[in-house]
């Protein structure tokens, strides 16, 4: 088997008519030991080899040195043809297209492809046209050979660019080369347009008009259309930018996948308010039955800032963005101020009578003691104690909020009790989560997760953690030939309000939304793996 040096020597021997530096430069981009690449290399060299006899017949030097002699007014080799060319006073331009060493290392003189239309003093049709200053032997080749040769000359461009240029100029290789040289320069400098920007409106030829009056009318109409098209283009760009900003805003505040938010956004007519409302409706079944005093207080505070928003919607927003209240505030602002597009559903807002805080139950006469912020050994007892303290603080805060309507000094006391209530709420949630973890560990096994007795929020968190851990361990076991599904027991909901289970639908929706392959049974979910994987 020949080495690389031997193969290069063989190529130089087989293509002696082609300049050796050109052969070596093109061969440097191919693996000569690979038969497939060797075949592709020979196709390119065969095309160049076929073009060489035409160049020799016209007296051109393939090295490109003839370009300087033509520009200086004469050729080194004398003859009648040379005299006629120099005597005509015309100069033949020598074009050279080179790519740097970092791209492909191919260097080729376009003068190899030049021919003369005539060796007399009579100017040809190509000489008379400034747009067609030279012709090429590529015009005598078929379409496939032209494409192969131009791909070798412009390796930085794609095959589509070559085919498009030849089609644009109806197979005229000279004009196609001019176009491709421009595109190659723009591609190397990174300033070439991509996508629909690459199509220039200037290429669309205007239709011929029949009379001067129609021409004037057409000009006025064109001016009006140009103004209108610019306004439409600005409006379209503005709509795309607005849509992207809305999608990024909602995805960042709700921590939902951007692709999912984009689908909802376009489904609801490009309205941020309608999209947020749709997200709220999707989570209403999960959080509607949750009785959390903290959420009620925070929703009440948001309601004061945005009176037009529905209180139940604000509570769901707080659940979605927990523990970030600024995110809930930003979504509520968009929900209350963004104008809806299209028809929206009629929303019924129920206004309940305010709680009658009797003087005997006022904070000043309350005798319940507030538990200090101290850790307890039993998480369940700690959660109960912290929850009781939290409710006490929030009740006091609500009472002072109502008194603050008539006495502004009460606002400070209300803010203080609300802050303390939030501190206890954090501790209550931490203790409740710890108690849920202990309960689940006691009633679960390696391939089964039992969520009985756990609230929806902790169930979602625990399921996400356990399923991820199971999937990682399962991949390790599959290497040893062991594998199976992961069972999640949620119950059928006999002990829930209305006899309807909430854990199963909530956990199932979360798993499907995050890309897990789930089988739904009666009170049981079985995770088989990740969607798209076996």
Tab-separated table of C-alpha atoms in Angstrom, residues 180-526:
chain	number	residue	atom	x	y	z
A	180	UNK	CA	-19.722	33.722	-5.893
A	181	UNK	CA	-16.600	35.825	-5.312
A	182	UNK	CA	-18.745	38.426	-3.583
A	183	UNK	CA	-20.558	35.812	-1.497
A	184	UNK	CA	-17.237	34.162	-0.591
A	185	UNK	CA	-15.794	37.490	0.573
A	186	UNK	CA	-18.886	38.201	2.686
A	187	UNK	CA	-18.813	34.679	4.130
A	188	UNK	CA	-15.176	35.001	5.195
A	189	UNK	CA	-15.843	38.372	6.848
A	190	UNK	CA	-18.976	37.149	8.621
A	191	UNK	CA	-21.162	39.851	7.065
A	192	UNK	CA	-23.226	37.623	4.829
A	193	UNK	CA	-26.975	37.710	5.428
A	194	UNK	CA	-28.677	34.530	6.581
A	195	UNK	CA	-32.234	33.328	6.115
A	196	UNK	CA	-34.802	35.590	4.478
A	197	UNK	CA	-32.473	38.621	4.728
A	198	UNK	CA	-30.368	37.080	1.937
A	199	UNK	CA	-33.113	37.688	-0.591
A	200	UNK	CA	-32.815	41.207	-1.924
A	201	UNK	CA	-35.872	43.105	-2.971
A	202	UNK	CA	-33.801	44.743	-5.703
A	203	UNK	CA	-33.716	41.461	-7.640
A	204	UNK	CA	-37.462	41.652	-8.325
A	205	UNK	CA	-37.890	43.194	-11.752
A	206	UNK	CA	-40.710	45.758	-12.036
A	207	UNK	CA	-43.386	45.096	-14.613
A	208	UNK	CA	-43.398	47.142	-17.799
A	209	UNK	CA	-45.896	49.994	-17.992
A	210	UNK	CA	-47.946	50.872	-21.040
A	211	UNK	CA	-48.054	54.669	-20.955
A	212	UNK	CA	-46.495	57.713	-19.331
A	213	UNK	CA	-49.631	58.348	-17.329
A	214	UNK	CA	-49.503	54.836	-15.968
A	215	UNK	CA	-45.819	55.311	-15.157
A	216	UNK	CA	-46.541	58.413	-13.103
A	217	UNK	CA	-49.415	56.675	-11.365
A	218	UNK	CA	-47.192	53.676	-10.710
A	219	UNK	CA	-44.484	55.868	-9.187
A	220	UNK	CA	-46.933	57.528	-6.824
A	221	UNK	CA	-48.385	54.154	-5.885
A	222	UNK	CA	-44.901	52.705	-5.375
A	223	UNK	CA	-43.965	55.576	-3.073
A	224	UNK	CA	-47.112	54.975	-1.034
A	225	UNK	CA	-46.494	51.231	-0.932
A	226	UNK	CA	-42.871	51.755	0.147
A	227	UNK	CA	-44.029	53.879	3.053
A	228	UNK	CA	-46.686	51.351	3.969
A	229	UNK	CA	-44.283	48.414	3.649
A	230	UNK	CA	-41.785	50.141	5.929
A	231	UNK	CA	-44.504	50.694	8.529
A	232	UNK	CA	-45.643	47.066	8.209
A	233	UNK	CA	-42.061	45.852	8.519
A	234	UNK	CA	-41.511	47.944	11.641
A	235	UNK	CA	-44.804	46.648	13.050
A	236	UNK	CA	-43.826	43.049	12.281
A	237	UNK	CA	-40.414	43.472	13.876
A	238	UNK	CA	-42.051	45.083	16.883
A	239	UNK	CA	-44.499	42.166	17.202
A	240	UNK	CA	-41.715	39.582	17.074
A	241	UNK	CA	-39.669	41.463	19.655
A	242	UNK	CA	-42.711	41.891	21.885
A	243	UNK	CA	-43.551	38.200	21.629
A	244	UNK	CA	-40.001	37.186	22.534
A	245	UNK	CA	-39.954	39.564	25.492
A	246	UNK	CA	-43.327	38.299	26.739
A	247	UNK	CA	-42.284	34.642	26.468
A	248	UNK	CA	-38.965	35.249	28.230
A	249	UNK	CA	-40.746	37.237	30.942
A	250	UNK	CA	-43.362	34.560	31.700
A	251	UNK	CA	-40.856	31.687	31.527
A	252	UNK	CA	-38.430	33.419	33.905
A	253	UNK	CA	-41.121	34.309	36.452
A	254	UNK	CA	-42.879	30.923	36.499
A	255	UNK	CA	-39.746	28.788	35.892
A	256	UNK	CA	-41.628	26.937	33.157
A	257	UNK	CA	-39.879	25.659	29.986
A	258	UNK	CA	-39.641	28.405	27.391
A	259	UNK	CA	-40.920	26.089	24.656
A	260	UNK	CA	-44.062	25.321	26.642
A	261	UNK	CA	-44.688	29.015	27.345
A	262	UNK	CA	-44.157	29.825	23.656
A	263	UNK	CA	-46.741	27.229	22.643
A	264	UNK	CA	-49.305	28.655	25.076
A	265	UNK	CA	-48.480	32.217	24.016
A	266	UNK	CA	-49.117	31.602	20.310
A	267	UNK	CA	-52.138	29.425	21.072
A	268	UNK	CA	-53.789	32.341	22.887
A	269	UNK	CA	-53.252	34.927	20.171
A	270	UNK	CA	-49.955	36.390	21.350
A	271	UNK	CA	-51.443	37.855	24.526
A	272	UNK	CA	-49.392	37.841	27.713
A	273	UNK	CA	-52.507	38.246	29.852
A	274	UNK	CA	-54.285	35.340	28.142
A	275	UNK	CA	-51.174	33.170	28.516
A	276	UNK	CA	-50.876	33.901	32.244
A	277	UNK	CA	-54.594	33.194	32.649
A	278	UNK	CA	-54.175	29.854	30.851
A	279	UNK	CA	-51.300	28.890	33.167
A	280	UNK	CA	-53.428	29.801	36.181
A	281	UNK	CA	-56.285	27.630	34.890
A	282	UNK	CA	-53.898	24.712	34.340
A	283	UNK	CA	-52.785	24.818	37.988
A	284	UNK	CA	-56.173	25.678	39.495
A	285	UNK	CA	-57.058	22.047	40.278
A	286	UNK	CA	-53.762	21.580	42.096
A	287	UNK	CA	-53.831	24.654	44.325
A	288	UNK	CA	-57.530	25.492	44.594
A	289	UNK	CA	-58.069	23.341	47.703
A	290	UNK	CA	-54.857	24.418	49.429
A	291	UNK	CA	-55.646	26.293	52.652
A	292	UNK	CA	-52.500	28.256	53.446
A	293	UNK	CA	-52.908	31.425	55.577
A	294	UNK	CA	-49.637	32.809	54.233
A	295	UNK	CA	-50.908	32.621	50.692
A	296	UNK	CA	-54.148	34.295	51.741
A	297	UNK	CA	-52.305	37.218	53.349
A	298	UNK	CA	-49.925	37.671	50.407
A	299	UNK	CA	-52.815	37.456	47.948
A	300	UNK	CA	-54.688	40.060	50.007
A	301	UNK	CA	-51.665	42.369	49.784
A	302	UNK	CA	-51.482	41.879	46.006
A	303	UNK	CA	-55.205	42.545	45.779
A	304	UNK	CA	-54.663	45.973	47.335
A	305	UNK	CA	-52.127	46.791	44.595
A	306	UNK	CA	-54.195	45.298	41.760
A	307	UNK	CA	-57.909	45.564	42.633
A	308	UNK	CA	-59.020	44.366	39.173
A	309	UNK	CA	-57.282	40.994	39.566
A	310	UNK	CA	-59.173	37.972	40.848
A	311	UNK	CA	-58.164	36.986	44.390
A	312	UNK	CA	-58.118	33.263	43.574
A	313	UNK	CA	-55.871	33.936	40.561
A	314	UNK	CA	-53.468	35.864	42.774
A	315	UNK	CA	-53.299	32.956	45.223
A	316	UNK	CA	-52.350	30.570	42.406
A	317	UNK	CA	-49.707	33.036	41.185
A	318	UNK	CA	-48.179	33.068	44.673
A	319	UNK	CA	-48.101	29.258	44.669
A	320	UNK	CA	-46.465	29.201	41.225
A	321	UNK	CA	-43.750	31.725	42.064
A	322	UNK	CA	-43.153	30.662	45.687
A	323	UNK	CA	-41.037	31.770	47.464
A	324	UNK	CA	-40.429	34.789	45.192
A	325	UNK	CA	-43.047	37.462	45.916
A	326	UNK	CA	-41.532	39.924	43.375
A	327	UNK	CA	-42.208	37.391	40.597
A	328	UNK	CA	-45.834	37.073	41.708
A	329	UNK	CA	-46.111	40.868	41.823
A	330	UNK	CA	-44.712	41.179	38.272
A	331	UNK	CA	-47.112	38.561	36.897
A	332	UNK	CA	-50.042	40.178	38.706
A	333	UNK	CA	-49.132	43.533	37.183
A	334	UNK	CA	-49.108	42.018	33.697
A	335	UNK	CA	-52.347	40.157	34.419
A	336	UNK	CA	-54.082	43.345	35.550
A	337	UNK	CA	-52.736	45.810	32.983
A	338	UNK	CA	-52.102	43.876	29.760
A	339	UNK	CA	-55.036	44.286	27.358
A	340	UNK	CA	-56.468	40.946	26.218
A	341	UNK	CA	-56.554	40.083	22.520
A	342	UNK	CA	-59.563	38.289	21.129
A	343	UNK	CA	-62.487	37.013	23.139
A	344	UNK	CA	-61.914	36.189	26.784
A	345	UNK	CA	-64.067	34.205	29.143
A	346	UNK	CA	-66.338	35.978	31.615
A	347	UNK	CA	-64.737	35.758	35.041
A	348	UNK	CA	-66.974	35.825	38.105
A	349	UNK	CA	-65.453	37.486	41.137
A	350	UNK	CA	-66.950	36.584	44.506
A	351	UNK	CA	-66.643	39.224	47.200
A	352	UNK	CA	-67.096	37.833	50.690
A	353	UNK	CA	-68.118	39.895	53.680
A	354	UNK	CA	-65.131	41.042	55.775
A	355	UNK	CA	-64.362	39.158	58.945
A	356	UNK	CA	-65.942	40.801	61.989
A	357	UNK	CA	-63.110	41.132	64.475
A	358	UNK	CA	-64.825	41.624	67.827
A	359	UNK	CA	-63.028	43.552	70.513
A	360	UNK	CA	-62.840	40.424	72.700
A	361	UNK	CA	-60.746	38.718	70.001
A	362	UNK	CA	-58.515	41.686	69.327
A	363	UNK	CA	-54.740	41.262	69.619
A	364	UNK	CA	-54.667	43.251	72.855
A	365	UNK	CA	-56.963	40.763	74.598
A	366	UNK	CA	-55.531	37.617	73.017
A	367	UNK	CA	-54.075	35.209	75.504
A	368	UNK	CA	-52.408	32.743	73.115
A	369	UNK	CA	-48.680	32.544	73.547
A	370	UNK	CA	-46.320	32.844	70.607
A	371	UNK	CA	-43.793	30.018	70.319
A	372	UNK	CA	-40.194	31.283	70.142
A	373	UNK	CA	-38.034	30.465	67.137
A	374	UNK	CA	-36.364	27.347	68.508
A	375	UNK	CA	-35.763	24.007	66.738
A	376	UNK	CA	-37.779	21.017	67.959
A	377	UNK	CA	-36.772	17.365	67.860
A	378	UNK	CA	-39.946	16.052	66.203
A	379	UNK	CA	-40.553	17.619	62.743
A	380	UNK	CA	-44.298	16.933	62.932
A	381	UNK	CA	-44.603	18.648	66.305
A	382	UNK	CA	-42.398	21.478	65.082
A	383	UNK	CA	-44.531	21.977	61.983
A	384	UNK	CA	-47.702	22.073	64.073
A	385	UNK	CA	-46.211	24.539	66.552
A	386	UNK	CA	-44.773	26.811	63.861
A	387	UNK	CA	-48.059	26.751	61.942
A	388	UNK	CA	-50.005	27.764	65.038
A	389	UNK	CA	-47.616	30.635	65.701
A	390	UNK	CA	-47.732	31.704	62.065
A	391	UNK	CA	-51.518	31.815	62.082
A	392	UNK	CA	-51.485	33.838	65.292
A	393	UNK	CA	-49.157	36.438	63.805
A	394	UNK	CA	-51.115	36.671	60.575
A	395	UNK	CA	-54.377	37.054	62.447
A	396	UNK	CA	-52.883	39.962	64.362
A	397	UNK	CA	-51.530	41.449	61.142
A	398	UNK	CA	-54.950	41.223	59.498
A	399	UNK	CA	-56.582	42.894	62.502
A	400	UNK	CA	-54.126	45.778	62.481
A	401	UNK	CA	-54.483	46.130	58.696
A	402	UNK	CA	-58.190	46.734	59.183
A	403	UNK	CA	-57.593	49.166	62.045
A	404	UNK	CA	-55.076	50.962	59.839
A	405	UNK	CA	-57.870	52.232	57.607
A	406	UNK	CA	-58.919	54.630	60.366
A	407	UNK	CA	-55.630	54.954	62.248
A	408	UNK	CA	-52.490	55.173	60.059
A	409	UNK	CA	-50.272	54.354	63.064
A	410	UNK	CA	-51.614	50.807	63.059
A	411	UNK	CA	-49.914	50.118	59.715
A	412	UNK	CA	-46.521	49.733	61.388
A	413	UNK	CA	-47.837	47.126	63.811
A	414	UNK	CA	-49.492	45.237	60.957
A	415	UNK	CA	-46.236	45.161	58.994
A	416	UNK	CA	-44.329	43.899	62.045
A	417	UNK	CA	-46.730	41.012	62.699
A	418	UNK	CA	-46.792	40.119	58.992
A	419	UNK	CA	-42.979	39.910	58.961
A	420	UNK	CA	-42.945	37.680	62.017
A	421	UNK	CA	-45.638	35.522	60.463
A	422	UNK	CA	-43.537	35.051	57.342
A	423	UNK	CA	-40.576	33.956	59.457
A	424	UNK	CA	-42.707	31.324	61.173
A	425	UNK	CA	-44.112	30.308	57.803
A	426	UNK	CA	-40.624	29.489	56.507
A	427	UNK	CA	-39.937	27.372	59.589
A	428	UNK	CA	-43.320	25.667	59.287
A	429	UNK	CA	-42.676	24.734	55.668
A	430	UNK	CA	-39.216	23.389	56.473
A	431	UNK	CA	-40.554	21.297	59.348
A	432	UNK	CA	-43.491	20.071	57.261
A	433	UNK	CA	-41.164	19.035	54.443
A	434	UNK	CA	-38.891	17.200	56.887
A	435	UNK	CA	-41.888	15.392	58.377
A	436	UNK	CA	-43.070	14.436	54.881
A	437	UNK	CA	-39.627	13.032	54.038
A	438	UNK	CA	-39.638	10.899	57.187
A	439	UNK	CA	-43.142	9.595	56.483
A	440	UNK	CA	-42.340	8.717	52.880
A	441	UNK	CA	-39.117	6.951	53.877
A	442	UNK	CA	-41.008	4.802	56.357
A	443	UNK	CA	-43.648	3.623	53.877
A	444	UNK	CA	-41.605	3.424	50.650
A	445	UNK	CA	-39.088	0.978	49.182
A	446	UNK	CA	-36.374	1.078	46.540
A	447	UNK	CA	-38.674	0.763	43.511
A	448	UNK	CA	-41.888	2.095	45.054
A	449	UNK	CA	-42.827	5.520	46.385
A	450	UNK	CA	-45.860	5.782	48.694
A	451	UNK	CA	-47.230	9.331	48.953
A	452	UNK	CA	-50.115	8.664	51.352
A	453	UNK	CA	-50.441	11.402	53.962
A	454	UNK	CA	-48.315	13.946	52.043
A	455	UNK	CA	-49.604	17.282	50.739
A	456	UNK	CA	-49.449	18.143	47.046
A	457	UNK	CA	-46.481	20.498	47.234
A	458	UNK	CA	-44.239	18.094	49.159
A	459	UNK	CA	-45.455	15.218	46.980
A	460	UNK	CA	-44.292	17.012	43.840
A	461	UNK	CA	-40.901	17.785	45.376
A	462	UNK	CA	-40.330	14.277	46.722
A	463	UNK	CA	-41.475	12.642	43.477
A	464	UNK	CA	-39.121	14.753	41.404
A	465	UNK	CA	-36.159	13.882	43.634
A	466	UNK	CA	-36.950	10.162	43.960
A	467	UNK	CA	-37.675	9.583	40.271
A	468	UNK	CA	-34.434	11.277	39.269
A	469	UNK	CA	-32.472	9.191	41.763
A	470	UNK	CA	-34.208	6.016	40.598
A	471	UNK	CA	-33.396	6.772	36.962
A	472	UNK	CA	-29.707	7.265	37.710
A	473	UNK	CA	-29.510	4.060	39.748
A	474	UNK	CA	-31.510	2.196	37.115
A	475	UNK	CA	-28.997	3.086	34.426
A	476	UNK	CA	-26.283	1.646	36.646
A	477	UNK	CA	-28.315	-1.538	37.201
A	478	UNK	CA	-29.068	-1.961	33.516
A	479	UNK	CA	-25.348	-2.311	32.908
A	480	UNK	CA	-25.610	-5.443	35.073
A	481	UNK	CA	-28.744	-6.723	33.331
A	482	UNK	CA	-31.303	-5.546	35.939
A	483	UNK	CA	-34.092	-3.017	35.253
A	484	UNK	CA	-37.777	-2.208	35.752
A	485	UNK	CA	-40.341	0.510	36.351
A	486	UNK	CA	-40.779	2.798	39.340
A	487	UNK	CA	-44.191	2.668	41.103
A	488	UNK	CA	-45.672	5.784	42.696
A	489	UNK	CA	-48.657	5.138	44.974
A	490	UNK	CA	-50.930	8.189	45.125
A	491	UNK	CA	-54.233	6.651	46.194
A	492	UNK	CA	-57.651	7.012	44.593
A	493	UNK	CA	-58.787	9.924	46.805
A	494	UNK	CA	-61.362	8.302	49.100
A	495	UNK	CA	-60.148	10.459	51.993
A	496	UNK	CA	-60.000	13.687	49.956
A	497	UNK	CA	-62.731	16.286	49.867
A	498	UNK	CA	-65.445	15.273	47.426
A	499	UNK	CA	-63.880	11.822	47.040
A	500	UNK	CA	-61.607	13.119	44.287
A	501	UNK	CA	-57.890	12.459	44.427
A	502	UNK	CA	-55.541	15.376	43.929
A	503	UNK	CA	-52.142	13.722	44.307
A	504	UNK	CA	-52.476	11.473	41.252
A	505	UNK	CA	-53.386	14.167	38.698
A	506	UNK	CA	-50.857	16.648	40.093
A	507	UNK	CA	-47.943	14.182	40.154
A	508	UNK	CA	-48.884	12.715	36.767
A	509	UNK	CA	-49.044	16.119	35.082
A	510	UNK	CA	-45.709	17.123	36.579
A	511	UNK	CA	-43.962	13.936	35.386
A	512	UNK	CA	-45.391	14.159	31.872
A	513	UNK	CA	-44.537	17.859	31.645
A	514	UNK	CA	-40.925	17.162	32.620
A	515	UNK	CA	-40.483	14.450	29.972
A	516	UNK	CA	-41.024	11.164	31.825
A	517	UNK	CA	-42.741	8.156	30.270
A	518	UNK	CA	-45.641	7.422	32.646
A	519	UNK	CA	-48.287	4.696	32.797
A	520	UNK	CA	-51.407	5.737	34.725
A	521	UNK	CA	-53.247	3.133	36.785
A	522	UNK	CA	-55.872	3.153	39.530
A	523	UNK	CA	-54.200	5.031	42.366
A	524	UNK	CA	-50.763	4.140	40.959
A	525	UNK	CA	-48.356	5.757	38.501
A	526	UNK	CA	-45.578	3.689	36.903
